[in-house]
Amino acid sequence: ALMLRLRDFDAVSQMMPYFHSELYKTLDVSIVDHIILEKLLGLSDEEAILDYSYDRLDAINRVLDQEYQLAFLLKPITPAVVKAVADAGDRMPRKSTYFYPKLPAGLVFYRLV
């Protein structure tokens, strides 16, 4: 197991798409998505070779069982961060907004006050 730690944010920020906000560029998931997956590994959104697991032990076991070649364990994204990214005019990277518990499909919110 290896732990990656970002040492030079400015260098990474310059490698990110210019149109994203500074907040977006600081997210772990953005760095993995744009820098590691796209730039270093050459993977695109269209390639179906990626799988996502929301259970860290499941991801680790799949690597140990050689079902996966590698796994990235990232800090969870909070609703406040999602809102801040949206307020900055950005969209969250793919598969980065998994929240639990899930609301039943079709549930509608209605403001009572």
Short mmCIF file of C-alpha atoms in Angstrom, two decimals:
data_model
loop_
_atom_site.label_atom_id
_atom_site.label_comp_id
_atom_site.label_asym_id
_atom_site.label_seq_id
_atom_site.Cartn_x
_atom_site.Cartn_y
_atom_site.Cartn_z
CA ALA A 1 0.00 0.00 0.00
CA LEU A 2 1.20 3.47 -0.84
CA MET A 3 0.00 6.83 0.37
CA LEU A 4 0.14 9.76 -2.00
CA ARG A 5 0.49 13.24 -0.56
CA LEU A 6 0.31 16.40 -2.63
CA ARG A 7 3.35 18.59 -2.08
CA ASP A 8 3.01 21.25 -4.75
CA PHE A 9 -0.58 22.34 -5.18
CA ASP A 10 0.36 25.13 -7.60
CA ALA A 11 1.90 22.65 -10.05
CA VAL A 12 -1.17 20.42 -9.89
CA SER A 13 -3.52 23.40 -10.19
CA GLN A 14 -1.82 24.41 -13.44
CA MET A 15 -2.44 20.92 -14.85
CA MET A 16 -6.18 21.13 -14.15
CA PRO A 17 -8.65 22.43 -16.73
CA TYR A 18 -8.47 26.24 -16.56
CA PHE A 19 -12.24 26.76 -16.41
CA HIS A 20 -12.67 25.07 -13.01
CA SER A 21 -12.79 27.03 -9.76
CA GLU A 22 -9.92 27.00 -7.28
CA LEU A 23 -12.12 25.03 -4.87
CA TYR A 24 -12.75 22.34 -7.49
CA LYS A 25 -9.01 22.07 -8.13
CA THR A 26 -8.33 21.33 -4.45
CA LEU A 27 -10.68 18.35 -4.18
CA ASP A 28 -9.00 14.95 -3.84
CA VAL A 29 -11.46 13.49 -6.31
CA SER A 30 -10.67 16.19 -8.89
CA ILE A 31 -6.95 15.57 -8.58
CA VAL A 32 -7.38 11.81 -8.98
CA ASP A 33 -9.82 12.27 -11.88
CA HIS A 34 -7.93 14.89 -13.90
CA ILE A 35 -4.29 14.34 -12.97
CA ILE A 36 -3.89 10.64 -12.18
CA LEU A 37 -6.59 9.00 -14.30
CA GLU A 38 -6.60 11.34 -17.30
CA LYS A 39 -3.09 12.80 -17.51
CA LEU A 40 -0.89 10.08 -15.99
CA LEU A 41 -2.85 6.94 -16.94
CA GLY A 42 -4.44 8.32 -20.11
CA LEU A 43 -7.96 7.20 -19.22
CA SER A 44 -11.02 9.06 -20.46
CA ASP A 45 -14.60 9.30 -19.23
CA GLU A 46 -15.75 7.02 -22.03
CA GLU A 47 -13.53 4.09 -21.12
CA ALA A 48 -15.41 1.35 -19.28
CA ILE A 49 -12.38 -0.06 -17.46
CA LEU A 50 -13.05 1.85 -14.24
CA ASP A 51 -15.19 0.59 -11.42
CA TYR A 52 -16.26 2.45 -8.33
CA SER A 53 -16.73 1.04 -4.86
CA TYR A 54 -18.20 3.01 -2.00
CA ASP A 55 -16.90 0.53 0.57
CA ARG A 56 -13.19 0.91 1.34
CA LEU A 57 -12.81 -2.68 2.59
CA ASP A 58 -14.45 -3.97 -0.59
CA ALA A 59 -12.01 -1.94 -2.70
CA ILE A 60 -9.00 -3.15 -0.70
CA ASN A 61 -10.13 -6.77 -0.91
CA ARG A 62 -10.62 -6.51 -4.67
CA VAL A 63 -7.03 -5.27 -5.03
CA LEU A 64 -5.75 -8.05 -2.76
CA ASP A 65 -7.76 -10.61 -4.77
CA GLN A 66 -6.27 -9.10 -7.96
CA GLU A 67 -9.70 -8.25 -9.30
CA TYR A 68 -8.61 -4.58 -9.30
CA GLN A 69 -5.11 -3.37 -10.14
CA LEU A 70 -5.29 -0.39 -7.83
CA ALA A 71 -7.68 1.56 -5.63
CA PHE A 72 -7.81 5.16 -4.50
CA LEU A 73 -9.31 5.74 -1.07
CA LEU A 74 -10.48 9.34 -0.84
CA LYS A 75 -11.88 11.53 1.88
CA PRO A 76 -15.67 11.74 1.70
CA ILE A 77 -17.27 14.81 0.15
CA THR A 78 -19.65 16.70 2.44
CA PRO A 79 -22.90 18.31 1.30
CA ALA A 80 -21.37 21.70 2.19
CA VAL A 81 -18.52 21.11 -0.27
CA VAL A 82 -20.96 20.04 -3.00
CA LYS A 83 -22.91 23.26 -2.43
CA ALA A 84 -19.76 25.39 -2.43
CA VAL A 85 -18.60 23.82 -5.70
CA ALA A 86 -22.05 24.45 -7.22
CA ASP A 87 -22.02 28.03 -5.91
CA ALA A 88 -18.65 28.48 -7.66
CA GLY A 89 -20.32 27.44 -10.93
CA ASP A 90 -18.78 23.97 -11.14
CA ARG A 91 -20.10 20.44 -11.28
CA MET A 92 -18.64 17.69 -9.14
CA PRO A 93 -16.42 15.08 -10.83
CA ARG A 94 -17.97 11.76 -11.82
CA LYS A 95 -18.98 9.39 -9.04
CA SER A 96 -18.00 11.83 -6.29
CA THR A 97 -21.37 12.50 -4.68
CA TYR A 98 -22.40 9.24 -3.06
CA PHE A 99 -24.56 9.95 -0.01
CA TYR A 100 -26.22 7.50 2.32
CA PRO A 101 -28.95 6.82 3.27
CA LYS A 102 -30.56 7.07 -0.13
CA LEU A 103 -33.97 8.63 -0.48
CA PRO A 104 -36.66 6.48 -2.09
CA ALA A 105 -37.01 7.06 -5.83
CA GLY A 106 -39.70 9.60 -6.63
CA LEU A 107 -39.69 11.24 -3.21
CA VAL A 108 -40.53 14.92 -3.52
CA PHE A 109 -39.55 17.61 -1.04
CA TYR A 110 -42.12 20.21 -0.14
CA ARG A 111 -41.37 23.23 1.99
CA LEU A 112 -43.88 23.30 4.83
CA VAL A 113 -42.92 26.71 6.18
#
